[in-house]
Amino acid sequence: MEKNIKWFENTVFYEVYVPSFCDGNGDGLGDLPGVTSRIAYLEKMGVGAIWLTPFYASPLVDNGYDVSDYLSVDERYGTMADFDRLLGAAHEAGIRVIVDMVLNHTSTQHEWFQKSCENQEKYRDYYIWKKEIPNNWESFFDGGAWEYEERRGMYYYHAFAKEQACLNWSNPEILRECMEILRFWLEKGVDGFRLDVINFLKTDKEAFLKNNPEKDGTQVHVYDKNQKGAREKIAALSALVHSYPDTFLLGEVGDDDLQTIQSYVGENLLDAAFHFNLGSMEKWDEAYLVKQVLCMEKAGIHPTLFFSSHDMKRHFSRLCGENVEMAELLALFLLTAKGVPFLYQGEELPLADVRLENSSDLKDAQGRYAYEKLLSAGVGEEEAFSYAKERARDYARALIDWRHWEESTVENSQENSLTCLYGKLLKLRREYEALRRGKYGEITLSGRRLYFERSCGQERIAVTMDFSLQGWDISPKSRETAKPEKEKDILLAVRNESGHIIGLVEHLT
Ligand code: GLC
């Protein structure tokens, strides 16, 4: 029995983007009964936990990241009874469930916002209201971050869409309200939360007096995130969450600086930060990958590992050029490297990006915002579309039609399919502690061949990946390991079309 190990350190997560994972009632939108119907699939694959994106009542301007009632299920996704069934089925299958919690902002349809607009005393300071626009801050989508509201006769602040008003975290009432929300879901038995954009909380009134700087014509978000006082709020949320046994608190920390990311993680803060230094790779570069791994080691980060999420293009298209052998190597890395892996729905099949042909394909708020902003600035439709296409996050959000993938389950699919490889890797990770929690030994990149070792106690595992995809015959001789090359040491080999090994996991002791 491993001592003092929190379950999440041993777990592979699978992101379920509720609107597009599985449609249980044939209305074209994913829903909770759909998710429940796939639990057996996830169990067979060997997933340890799912992260469920927002399914609360919402106008769905940002696919549920604009919550209008945190304590109810949006009827398009199902009912509270459907949620209870989903949670029960997952737990029965040994799969934990963490739910996304959007506490930085609410939908402008939320009762709090409506009452705040009416200037009702209790709700007056729930949001950030100013008589005049106080700074140059831009929304993280496109355009200004301040919107005029007629009823109140003031501007309110929104870091994302104008329908997502930011809560005023310098008001202690907000913490109290949010704790109630978390308590509600903890009492239901969820295993934890993913806190959306948690380093964006507006906790410092003074920060609003400062303008963000610009670099190369683009605003740099400096004062509108990582504000003084945010960690205290997170600590209070963490204390509540961890007062329930065996819970996990993950926070999405939008920042490039590893020290900053790490500063939100700790005993009394987040258990882990969802950060983007691997996910934000635009094109494949193993040297960049190694550099990131080494930097994360140096910063003492226990990283979250992912190449895809609902906010980016799928890595099968973006990084692999839709080449399955390459996708196999990325899976090999994700599931043997140090950190907490987060798989994104469908990467195991593998799914490719959807193609955006014209402006009617722009469903995502970020893409639509960019498009409309350019049109209103007089830019032509074609040019506006080609810019907005790059901002849109629709690529990885197409509804999965599972009928096309019936054969692609770990048990049905062919031995050498990608789905099957995910299953095998998940199994290996469960079997070998060194893969789950081992420290890195040697990490080398020679040419396009990456080699690393991980060890835990006496257990030593070596992983080799040849990103040239040319592979080698039997063993990666260039590595010159002293040990004899015995077939039985090989835990898993990935071969290319010509039968050469391109990926290898070996047991060294
Ligand atoms: C997070 C979510 C993203 C959403 C944004 C605003 O980054 O992952 O989908 O648009 O927060 O809530």
Short mmCIF file of C-alpha atoms and ligand atoms in Angstrom, two decimals:
data_model
loop_
_atom_site.label_atom_id
_atom_site.label_comp_id
_atom_site.label_asym_id
_atom_site.label_seq_id
_atom_site.Cartn_x
_atom_site.Cartn_y
_atom_site.Cartn_z
CA MET A 1 0.00 0.00 0.00
CA GLU A 2 1.46 3.34 -1.01
CA LYS A 3 1.51 5.75 1.89
CA ASN A 4 0.40 9.40 1.82
CA ILE A 5 -0.39 9.30 -1.87
CA LYS A 6 -3.42 11.23 -2.90
CA TRP A 7 -5.60 9.39 -5.39
CA PHE A 8 -5.24 11.98 -8.11
CA GLU A 9 -1.50 11.34 -8.28
CA ASN A 10 -2.32 7.80 -9.38
CA THR A 11 -5.12 8.72 -11.74
CA VAL A 12 -5.62 9.31 -15.42
CA PHE A 13 -8.43 11.80 -16.07
CA TYR A 14 -10.66 12.00 -19.11
CA GLU A 15 -12.29 15.30 -20.01
CA VAL A 16 -15.96 15.01 -20.90
CA TYR A 17 -17.12 18.14 -22.72
CA VAL A 18 -20.80 17.66 -21.99
CA PRO A 19 -22.32 19.39 -25.08
CA SER A 20 -20.49 17.11 -27.46
CA PHE A 21 -19.49 13.87 -25.74
CA CYS A 22 -22.57 11.74 -26.19
CA ASP A 23 -26.13 12.56 -27.18
CA GLY A 24 -28.50 10.35 -25.20
CA ASN A 25 -31.80 11.62 -26.61
CA GLY A 26 -31.00 12.35 -30.26
CA ASP A 27 -31.52 16.12 -30.11
CA GLY A 28 -28.05 16.86 -31.46
CA LEU A 29 -26.60 17.97 -28.13
CA GLY A 30 -24.62 15.85 -25.68
CA ASP A 31 -26.26 15.26 -22.31
CA LEU A 32 -25.84 13.57 -18.94
CA PRO A 33 -27.72 10.34 -19.82
CA GLY A 34 -25.37 10.14 -22.82
CA VAL A 35 -22.36 10.34 -20.52
CA THR A 36 -23.82 7.64 -18.29
CA SER A 37 -24.25 5.39 -21.30
CA ARG A 38 -20.47 5.62 -21.99
CA ILE A 39 -19.28 4.85 -18.46
CA ALA A 40 -18.76 1.19 -19.33
CA TYR A 41 -16.58 2.27 -22.29
CA LEU A 42 -14.47 4.51 -20.06
CA GLU A 43 -14.19 1.77 -17.46
CA LYS A 44 -12.90 -0.69 -20.06
CA MET A 45 -10.37 1.82 -21.26
CA GLY A 46 -9.20 2.13 -17.68
CA VAL A 47 -9.90 5.79 -17.03
CA GLY A 48 -9.73 6.63 -13.31
CA ALA A 49 -11.70 9.87 -13.23
CA ILE A 50 -13.74 12.13 -15.45
CA TRP A 51 -13.79 15.90 -15.50
CA LEU A 52 -17.28 16.98 -16.40
CA THR A 53 -17.50 20.44 -17.99
CA PRO A 54 -20.40 22.71 -16.86
CA PHE A 55 -23.87 21.21 -17.11
CA TYR A 56 -25.64 23.77 -14.90
CA ALA A 57 -28.54 25.95 -16.04
CA SER A 58 -27.13 28.37 -18.58
CA PRO A 59 -28.04 30.37 -21.67
CA LEU A 60 -25.08 28.48 -23.26
CA VAL A 61 -23.46 31.61 -24.68
CA ASP A 62 -20.13 29.97 -23.83
CA ASN A 63 -21.41 26.40 -23.80
CA GLY A 64 -22.19 26.44 -20.11
CA TYR A 65 -19.25 28.50 -18.85
CA ASP A 66 -21.94 31.14 -18.34
CA VAL A 67 -23.92 29.73 -15.44
CA SER A 68 -27.33 31.12 -14.56
CA ASP A 69 -28.04 28.69 -11.71
CA TYR A 70 -25.26 26.69 -10.07
CA LEU A 71 -27.61 24.41 -8.20
CA SER A 72 -29.57 23.03 -11.10
CA VAL A 73 -28.93 21.02 -14.25
CA ASP A 74 -29.69 22.67 -17.57
CA GLU A 75 -32.73 20.92 -18.98
CA ARG A 76 -30.99 20.41 -22.31
CA TYR A 77 -28.43 18.27 -20.47
CA GLY A 78 -30.94 16.40 -18.32
CA THR A 79 -32.20 16.54 -14.77
CA MET A 80 -30.71 16.39 -11.30
CA ALA A 81 -31.82 12.75 -11.16
CA ASP A 82 -29.76 12.17 -14.35
CA PHE A 83 -26.76 13.69 -12.61
CA ASP A 84 -27.25 11.46 -9.57
CA ARG A 85 -27.49 8.43 -11.85
CA LEU A 86 -24.33 9.43 -13.66
CA LEU A 87 -22.42 9.91 -10.42
CA GLY A 88 -23.69 6.58 -9.09
CA ALA A 89 -22.78 4.70 -12.27
CA ALA A 90 -19.31 6.23 -12.38
CA HIS A 91 -18.62 5.42 -8.75
CA GLU A 92 -19.83 1.90 -9.22
CA ALA A 93 -17.38 1.53 -12.08
CA GLY A 94 -14.58 2.88 -9.88
CA ILE A 95 -14.46 6.16 -11.79
CA ARG A 96 -14.30 9.39 -9.81
CA VAL A 97 -16.04 12.53 -10.98
CA ILE A 98 -14.81 16.08 -10.71
CA VAL A 99 -17.08 18.87 -11.90
CA ASP A 100 -16.15 22.16 -13.49
CA MET A 101 -16.95 25.17 -11.34
CA VAL A 102 -17.06 28.63 -12.87
CA LEU A 103 -16.66 31.04 -9.99
CA ASN A 104 -14.89 33.90 -11.74
CA HIS A 105 -18.05 35.03 -13.51
CA THR A 106 -21.73 34.23 -13.89
CA SER A 107 -24.13 34.53 -16.76
CA THR A 108 -25.78 37.94 -16.94
CA GLN A 109 -29.01 35.90 -16.69
CA HIS A 110 -28.06 34.84 -13.17
CA GLU A 111 -30.45 36.13 -10.53
CA TRP A 112 -27.56 37.86 -8.71
CA PHE A 113 -26.70 39.88 -11.80
CA GLN A 114 -30.31 40.79 -12.47
CA LYS A 115 -30.73 42.01 -8.90
CA SER A 116 -27.43 43.84 -9.09
CA CYS A 117 -28.65 45.66 -12.20
CA GLU A 118 -31.70 46.71 -10.23
CA ASN A 119 -29.31 48.03 -7.57
CA GLN A 120 -30.85 45.85 -4.86
CA GLU A 121 -28.84 46.43 -1.74
CA LYS A 122 -27.71 42.88 -1.04
CA TYR A 123 -26.50 42.40 -4.61
CA ARG A 124 -25.19 45.89 -5.31
CA ASP A 125 -21.53 44.89 -4.99
CA TYR A 126 -21.72 41.33 -6.30
CA TYR A 127 -20.24 42.48 -9.61
CA ILE A 128 -17.73 45.12 -10.64
CA TRP A 129 -19.55 48.32 -11.47
CA LYS A 130 -17.97 51.63 -12.47
CA LYS A 131 -19.49 54.96 -13.45
CA GLU A 132 -16.78 55.51 -16.02
CA ILE A 133 -14.60 52.96 -17.80
CA PRO A 134 -11.57 52.96 -15.47
CA ASN A 135 -8.91 51.28 -17.59
CA ASN A 136 -7.97 49.87 -20.99
CA TRP A 137 -8.58 46.24 -20.11
CA GLU A 138 -9.67 43.99 -22.92
CA SER A 139 -11.74 40.87 -22.75
CA PHE A 140 -9.83 37.58 -23.13
CA PHE A 141 -12.14 36.99 -26.04
CA ASP A 142 -12.07 40.06 -28.27
CA GLY A 143 -12.90 43.72 -27.66
CA GLY A 144 -13.31 45.83 -24.54
CA ALA A 145 -14.00 44.34 -21.14
CA TRP A 146 -16.52 46.97 -19.98
CA GLU A 147 -20.19 46.97 -20.92
CA TYR A 148 -22.75 49.65 -20.23
CA GLU A 149 -25.89 48.50 -18.45
CA GLU A 150 -28.93 50.74 -18.90
CA ARG A 151 -30.88 49.88 -15.76
CA ARG A 152 -28.01 50.54 -13.39
CA GLY A 153 -26.60 53.29 -15.56
CA MET A 154 -23.07 51.97 -15.05
CA TYR A 155 -20.44 49.80 -16.70
CA TYR A 156 -19.78 46.26 -15.53
CA TYR A 157 -16.61 44.28 -16.09
CA HIS A 158 -16.46 41.02 -18.07
CA ALA A 159 -13.20 39.19 -18.70
CA PHE A 160 -14.85 36.98 -21.34
CA ALA A 161 -18.11 37.47 -23.26
CA LYS A 162 -20.29 40.40 -22.24
CA GLU A 163 -22.86 37.82 -21.16
CA GLN A 164 -20.33 36.56 -18.55
CA ALA A 165 -20.15 39.24 -15.84
CA CYS A 166 -17.21 38.93 -13.45
CA LEU A 167 -17.97 38.53 -9.78
CA ASN A 168 -16.54 41.04 -7.35
CA TRP A 169 -14.33 38.84 -5.21
CA SER A 170 -13.29 41.74 -3.03
CA ASN A 171 -16.81 41.47 -1.58
CA PRO A 172 -16.70 38.79 1.16
CA GLU A 173 -20.26 37.77 0.30
CA ILE A 174 -19.04 36.20 -2.94
CA LEU A 175 -16.82 33.76 -1.10
CA ARG A 176 -19.69 32.88 1.20
CA GLU A 177 -22.06 32.28 -1.74
CA CYS A 178 -19.50 30.20 -3.63
CA MET A 179 -18.77 28.07 -0.60
CA GLU A 180 -22.48 27.25 -0.43
CA ILE A 181 -22.40 26.17 -4.06
CA LEU A 182 -19.38 23.93 -3.53
CA ARG A 183 -20.94 22.46 -0.39
CA PHE A 184 -24.07 21.55 -2.34
CA TRP A 185 -22.08 19.48 -4.86
CA LEU A 186 -19.76 18.01 -2.23
CA GLU A 187 -22.81 16.80 -0.33
CA LYS A 188 -23.96 15.10 -3.53
CA GLY A 189 -20.71 13.16 -3.49
CA VAL A 190 -18.56 14.68 -6.24
CA ASP A 191 -14.87 13.91 -5.88
CA GLY A 192 -13.67 17.41 -6.48
CA PHE A 193 -13.70 20.40 -8.75
CA ARG A 194 -11.91 21.97 -11.63
CA LEU A 195 -12.00 25.69 -10.88
CA ASP A 196 -12.30 27.61 -14.12
CA VAL A 197 -9.80 30.49 -14.73
CA ILE A 198 -9.19 30.66 -11.02
CA ASN A 199 -6.22 33.02 -11.18
CA PHE A 200 -8.47 35.64 -12.79
CA LEU A 201 -10.50 36.35 -9.64
CA LYS A 202 -10.87 40.09 -9.12
CA THR A 203 -9.83 40.50 -5.52
CA ASP A 204 -7.95 43.79 -5.61
CA LYS A 205 -9.84 47.06 -6.13
CA GLU A 206 -6.61 48.99 -6.63
CA ALA A 207 -5.65 46.90 -9.65
CA PHE A 208 -8.48 48.50 -11.64
CA LEU A 209 -6.60 51.78 -11.59
CA LYS A 210 -3.80 50.41 -13.76
CA ASN A 211 -3.80 50.07 -17.52
CA ASN A 212 -2.50 46.88 -19.08
CA PRO A 213 0.62 47.35 -21.23
CA GLU A 214 0.71 46.59 -24.95
CA LYS A 215 3.27 44.60 -26.87
CA ASP A 216 3.37 44.54 -30.67
CA GLY A 217 -0.12 46.02 -30.80
CA THR A 218 -1.58 43.36 -28.50
CA GLN A 219 -2.62 43.85 -24.93
CA VAL A 220 -0.62 41.96 -22.31
CA HIS A 221 -2.87 40.81 -19.49
CA VAL A 222 -0.97 41.93 -16.40
CA TYR A 223 -3.30 43.61 -13.92
CA ASP A 224 -6.46 41.67 -14.74
CA LYS A 225 -5.12 38.38 -13.36
CA ASN A 226 -3.02 37.06 -10.47
CA GLN A 227 -4.37 39.80 -8.23
CA LYS A 228 -3.37 40.33 -4.64
CA GLY A 229 -5.71 38.40 -2.36
CA ALA A 230 -6.71 35.68 -4.84
CA ARG A 231 -4.73 33.01 -3.00
CA GLU A 232 -6.55 33.73 0.28
CA LYS A 233 -9.87 33.13 -1.45
CA ILE A 234 -8.59 29.93 -3.02
CA ALA A 235 -7.27 28.82 0.38
CA ALA A 236 -10.74 29.24 1.85
CA LEU A 237 -12.29 27.20 -0.97
CA SER A 238 -9.57 24.60 -0.55
CA ALA A 239 -10.21 24.29 3.19
CA LEU A 240 -13.88 23.63 2.52
CA VAL A 241 -13.24 21.13 -0.27
CA HIS A 242 -10.62 19.25 1.73
CA SER A 243 -12.84 19.06 4.77
CA TYR A 244 -14.57 16.36 2.73
CA PRO A 245 -12.45 13.22 2.59
CA ASP A 246 -10.52 12.27 -0.54
CA THR A 247 -11.37 15.29 -2.63
CA PHE A 248 -9.30 16.85 -5.37
CA LEU A 249 -9.07 20.52 -6.20
CA LEU A 250 -7.77 21.35 -9.64
CA GLY A 251 -7.54 24.92 -10.85
CA GLU A 252 -7.20 26.23 -14.35
CA VAL A 253 -4.34 28.71 -14.09
CA GLY A 254 -4.02 30.84 -17.19
CA ASP A 255 -0.39 31.92 -17.19
CA ASP A 256 2.84 31.08 -18.99
CA ASP A 257 5.12 31.50 -16.03
CA LEU A 258 5.74 28.23 -14.19
CA GLN A 259 6.60 29.90 -10.87
CA THR A 260 3.32 31.81 -10.99
CA ILE A 261 1.42 28.63 -11.80
CA GLN A 262 3.15 26.79 -8.99
CA SER A 263 2.30 29.55 -6.52
CA TYR A 264 -1.36 28.46 -6.64
CA VAL A 265 -0.55 24.86 -5.72
CA GLY A 266 0.17 23.66 -2.22
CA GLU A 267 -1.00 22.05 1.00
CA ASN A 268 -3.69 24.66 1.59
CA LEU A 269 -4.34 25.72 -1.98
CA LEU A 270 -4.94 23.78 -5.18
CA ASP A 271 -3.85 20.15 -5.41
CA ALA A 272 -2.83 20.72 -9.02
CA ALA A 273 -2.96 23.41 -11.65
CA PHE A 274 -4.26 22.87 -15.14
CA HIS A 275 -1.65 24.77 -17.13
CA PHE A 276 -0.95 25.17 -20.78
CA ASN A 277 2.73 24.86 -21.55
CA LEU A 278 2.24 21.53 -23.37
CA GLY A 279 -1.32 22.15 -24.55
CA SER A 280 -0.43 25.46 -26.16
CA MET A 281 2.08 23.88 -28.58
CA GLU A 282 1.09 24.99 -32.07
CA LYS A 283 3.19 22.49 -33.96
CA TRP A 284 5.08 19.44 -32.89
CA ASP A 285 8.56 20.04 -31.55
CA GLU A 286 10.16 17.40 -29.35
CA ALA A 287 12.93 19.80 -28.33
CA TYR A 288 10.29 22.17 -26.95
CA LEU A 289 8.65 19.25 -25.17
CA VAL A 290 11.90 18.24 -23.47
CA LYS A 291 12.60 21.83 -22.54
CA GLN A 292 9.20 22.09 -20.89
CA VAL A 293 9.66 18.84 -19.01
CA LEU A 294 13.01 20.04 -17.67
CA CYS A 295 11.61 23.46 -16.73
CA MET A 296 8.70 21.85 -14.89
CA GLU A 297 11.13 19.63 -13.03
CA LYS A 298 13.19 22.64 -12.07
CA ALA A 299 10.14 24.57 -10.91
CA GLY A 300 9.09 21.58 -8.80
CA ILE A 301 5.78 21.29 -10.61
CA HIS A 302 3.75 18.11 -10.62
CA PRO A 303 2.39 18.89 -14.06
CA THR A 304 -0.93 18.25 -15.65
CA LEU A 305 -0.25 16.50 -18.95
CA PHE A 306 -2.44 17.12 -21.96
CA PHE A 307 -2.15 18.06 -25.59
CA SER A 308 -5.86 18.66 -26.20
CA SER A 309 -8.89 20.14 -24.50
CA HIS A 310 -12.16 21.75 -25.56
CA ASP A 311 -10.35 25.09 -25.86
CA MET A 312 -7.86 24.12 -28.55
CA LYS A 313 -7.52 22.31 -31.82
CA ARG A 314 -7.24 18.56 -31.47
CA HIS A 315 -3.65 17.41 -31.25
CA PHE A 316 -4.28 14.68 -33.81
CA SER A 317 -4.71 17.47 -36.39
CA ARG A 318 -2.61 20.20 -34.81
CA LEU A 319 0.48 18.23 -33.80
CA CYS A 320 0.27 14.92 -35.60
CA GLY A 321 -0.74 15.97 -39.12
CA GLU A 322 -3.48 13.32 -38.72
CA ASN A 323 -0.84 10.62 -38.70
CA VAL A 324 -1.84 7.78 -36.38
CA GLU A 325 1.74 6.68 -35.66
CA MET A 326 2.50 10.14 -34.38
CA ALA A 327 -0.69 10.06 -32.26
CA GLU A 328 0.54 6.78 -30.81
CA LEU A 329 3.79 8.38 -29.71
CA LEU A 330 1.99 11.32 -28.13
CA ALA A 331 -0.23 8.88 -26.23
CA LEU A 332 2.90 7.05 -25.16
CA PHE A 333 4.37 10.26 -23.82
CA LEU A 334 1.19 11.42 -22.05
CA LEU A 335 0.76 8.13 -20.25
CA THR A 336 4.35 7.45 -19.25
CA ALA A 337 5.58 10.94 -18.35
CA LYS A 338 5.52 12.43 -14.88
CA GLY A 339 2.35 14.28 -13.97
CA VAL A 340 -1.39 13.91 -14.01
CA PRO A 341 -2.62 13.00 -17.51
CA PHE A 342 -5.83 14.54 -18.82
CA LEU A 343 -7.14 12.87 -21.96
CA TYR A 344 -9.62 14.80 -24.05
CA GLN A 345 -12.69 12.96 -25.29
CA GLY A 346 -12.12 11.24 -28.60
CA GLU A 347 -8.34 11.57 -28.79
CA GLU A 348 -8.18 7.82 -28.32
CA LEU A 349 -10.25 7.11 -31.46
CA PRO A 350 -8.59 9.34 -32.87
CA LEU A 351 -10.81 12.25 -33.82
CA ALA A 352 -9.59 15.02 -36.09
CA ASP A 353 -10.58 18.68 -36.08
CA VAL A 354 -13.83 19.69 -37.71
CA ARG A 355 -13.35 21.95 -40.72
CA LEU A 356 -14.75 25.46 -40.51
CA GLU A 357 -15.92 26.37 -44.01
CA ASN A 358 -17.75 29.65 -43.48
CA SER A 359 -18.96 32.06 -40.83
CA SER A 360 -22.03 29.96 -40.02
CA ASP A 361 -19.63 27.30 -38.67
CA LEU A 362 -18.40 29.75 -36.02
CA LYS A 363 -20.39 28.64 -33.00
CA ASP A 364 -17.92 29.48 -30.25
CA ALA A 365 -18.30 32.85 -28.50
CA GLN A 366 -14.62 33.69 -28.90
CA GLY A 367 -14.70 33.13 -32.67
CA ARG A 368 -18.01 34.94 -33.11
CA TYR A 369 -16.79 37.89 -31.07
CA ALA A 370 -13.70 38.24 -33.21
CA TYR A 371 -15.76 37.98 -36.39
CA GLU A 372 -18.33 40.55 -35.35
CA LYS A 373 -15.71 42.95 -34.07
CA LEU A 374 -13.94 42.93 -37.43
CA LEU A 375 -17.16 43.29 -39.41
CA SER A 376 -18.19 46.29 -37.38
CA ALA A 377 -14.75 47.79 -37.98
CA GLY A 378 -15.49 47.57 -41.70
CA VAL A 379 -13.35 44.52 -42.52
CA GLY A 380 -14.71 42.33 -45.32
CA GLU A 381 -16.44 39.04 -44.55
CA GLU A 382 -13.76 36.84 -46.01
CA GLU A 383 -10.94 38.50 -44.14
CA ALA A 384 -12.94 38.61 -40.92
CA PHE A 385 -13.71 34.90 -41.25
CA SER A 386 -10.13 33.93 -41.87
CA TYR A 387 -9.04 35.79 -38.72
CA ALA A 388 -11.95 34.57 -36.59
CA LYS A 389 -11.35 30.99 -37.71
CA GLU A 390 -8.07 31.03 -35.83
CA ARG A 391 -9.68 32.41 -32.69
CA ALA A 392 -12.64 30.02 -32.77
CA ARG A 393 -12.59 26.99 -30.49
CA ASP A 394 -15.05 24.88 -32.45
CA TYR A 395 -12.49 22.45 -33.81
CA ALA A 396 -12.60 19.92 -31.01
CA ARG A 397 -16.23 20.39 -30.10
CA ALA A 398 -18.13 18.40 -32.72
CA LEU A 399 -20.61 15.96 -31.27
CA ILE A 400 -19.08 12.49 -31.21
CA ASP A 401 -21.16 10.04 -33.18
CA TRP A 402 -20.36 6.88 -31.28
CA ARG A 403 -22.11 4.70 -33.87
CA HIS A 404 -19.07 5.27 -36.07
CA TRP A 405 -16.79 4.08 -33.31
CA GLU A 406 -18.56 1.01 -32.08
CA GLU A 407 -15.60 -1.17 -32.95
CA SER A 408 -13.22 1.19 -31.26
CA THR A 409 -13.44 -0.04 -27.73
CA VAL A 410 -10.51 -1.44 -25.89
CA GLU A 411 -11.95 -4.92 -26.06
CA ASN A 412 -13.27 -4.87 -29.67
CA SER A 413 -10.64 -2.97 -31.53
CA GLN A 414 -7.72 -4.52 -33.28
CA GLU A 415 -4.60 -5.15 -31.27
CA ASN A 416 -2.72 -2.40 -33.03
CA SER A 417 -5.38 0.31 -32.97
CA LEU A 418 -4.85 3.58 -31.17
CA THR A 419 -7.79 2.94 -28.82
CA CYS A 420 -6.25 -0.34 -27.85
CA LEU A 421 -2.91 1.34 -27.22
CA TYR A 422 -4.57 3.83 -24.84
CA GLY A 423 -6.05 0.87 -22.97
CA LYS A 424 -2.67 -0.88 -22.76
CA LEU A 425 -0.90 2.26 -21.61
CA LEU A 426 -3.51 2.94 -18.96
CA LYS A 427 -3.06 -0.61 -17.75
CA LEU A 428 0.72 -0.25 -17.61
CA ARG A 429 0.38 2.97 -15.67
CA ARG A 430 -1.83 1.20 -13.16
CA GLU A 431 0.62 -1.69 -12.84
CA TYR A 432 3.87 0.24 -12.47
CA GLU A 433 4.27 2.70 -9.67
CA ALA A 434 7.33 4.12 -11.43
CA LEU A 435 5.06 5.25 -14.27
CA ARG A 436 2.56 6.85 -11.95
CA ARG A 437 4.83 8.56 -9.50
CA GLY A 438 8.41 7.73 -10.36
CA LYS A 439 11.03 10.43 -10.52
CA TYR A 440 12.84 11.09 -13.74
CA GLY A 441 16.27 9.62 -14.28
CA GLU A 442 18.08 10.28 -17.51
CA ILE A 443 16.20 12.39 -20.07
CA THR A 444 17.90 12.65 -23.45
CA LEU A 445 16.98 13.72 -26.90
CA SER A 446 19.32 12.48 -29.58
CA GLY A 447 18.27 13.50 -33.04
CA ARG A 448 14.54 12.95 -32.98
CA ARG A 449 14.72 10.11 -30.46
CA LEU A 450 13.57 10.86 -26.93
CA TYR A 451 14.59 8.59 -24.09
CA PHE A 452 13.69 8.92 -20.44
CA GLU A 453 13.74 6.80 -17.36
CA ARG A 454 11.46 6.86 -14.38
CA SER A 455 12.04 5.07 -11.16
CA CYS A 456 10.36 4.41 -7.87
CA GLY A 457 12.18 2.33 -5.28
CA GLN A 458 13.70 -0.62 -7.11
CA GLU A 459 11.41 -0.22 -10.09
CA ARG A 460 12.91 1.36 -13.19
CA ILE A 461 11.11 1.98 -16.45
CA ALA A 462 12.64 3.30 -19.66
CA VAL A 463 10.63 4.93 -22.43
CA THR A 464 11.94 5.57 -25.93
CA MET A 465 10.13 7.41 -28.70
CA ASP A 466 11.38 8.02 -32.19
CA PHE A 467 9.57 11.06 -33.54
CA SER A 468 11.15 10.61 -36.97
CA LEU A 469 8.80 7.60 -37.16
CA GLN A 470 11.54 5.65 -38.92
CA GLY A 471 12.12 3.46 -35.93
CA TRP A 472 14.71 0.85 -35.28
CA ASP A 473 14.89 -2.87 -35.72
CA ILE A 474 14.82 -4.60 -32.41
CA SER A 475 16.27 -2.44 -29.76
CA PRO A 476 17.32 1.19 -29.64
CA LYS A 477 21.03 0.37 -29.85
CA SER A 478 22.01 4.00 -30.11
CA ARG A 479 21.12 4.27 -26.47
CA GLU A 480 23.82 1.84 -25.53
CA THR A 481 22.19 0.50 -22.42
CA ALA A 482 24.40 -1.96 -20.62
CA LYS A 483 21.68 -4.44 -19.95
CA PRO A 484 21.03 -7.38 -22.26
CA GLU A 485 18.20 -6.78 -24.72
CA LYS A 486 15.75 -9.40 -23.66
CA GLU A 487 12.29 -9.53 -25.18
CA LYS A 488 10.78 -10.10 -21.75
CA ASP A 489 11.97 -6.69 -20.57
CA ILE A 490 9.80 -5.06 -23.16
CA LEU A 491 6.49 -4.03 -21.65
CA LEU A 492 5.12 -2.44 -24.77
CA ALA A 493 6.33 -1.74 -28.28
CA VAL A 494 4.75 0.54 -30.88
CA ARG A 495 5.68 -0.32 -34.45
CA ASN A 496 5.42 1.67 -37.64
CA GLU A 497 3.95 0.36 -40.89
CA SER A 498 7.19 -1.35 -41.83
CA GLY A 499 7.32 -3.17 -38.52
CA HIS A 500 10.09 -1.05 -37.01
CA ILE A 501 9.79 -0.04 -33.40
CA ILE A 502 9.03 3.65 -32.92
CA GLY A 503 8.05 3.55 -29.26
CA LEU A 504 9.14 1.32 -26.45
CA VAL A 505 8.48 0.90 -22.76
CA GLU A 506 10.95 -1.32 -20.92
CA HIS A 507 11.30 -2.59 -17.42
CA LEU A 508 14.93 -2.14 -16.42
CA THR A 509 15.11 -4.03 -13.14
C1 GLC B 1 -12.04 28.47 -19.42
C2 GLC B 1 -12.81 27.44 -20.21
C3 GLC B 1 -13.27 28.08 -21.49
C4 GLC B 1 -14.16 29.27 -21.16
C5 GLC B 1 -13.44 30.25 -20.25
C6 GLC B 1 -14.38 31.25 -19.67
O1 GLC B 1 -10.84 28.82 -20.03
O2 GLC B 1 -12.02 26.31 -20.42
O3 GLC B 1 -13.94 27.17 -22.32
O4 GLC B 1 -14.53 29.93 -22.33
O5 GLC B 1 -12.84 29.57 -19.16
O6 GLC B 1 -15.23 30.65 -18.73
#
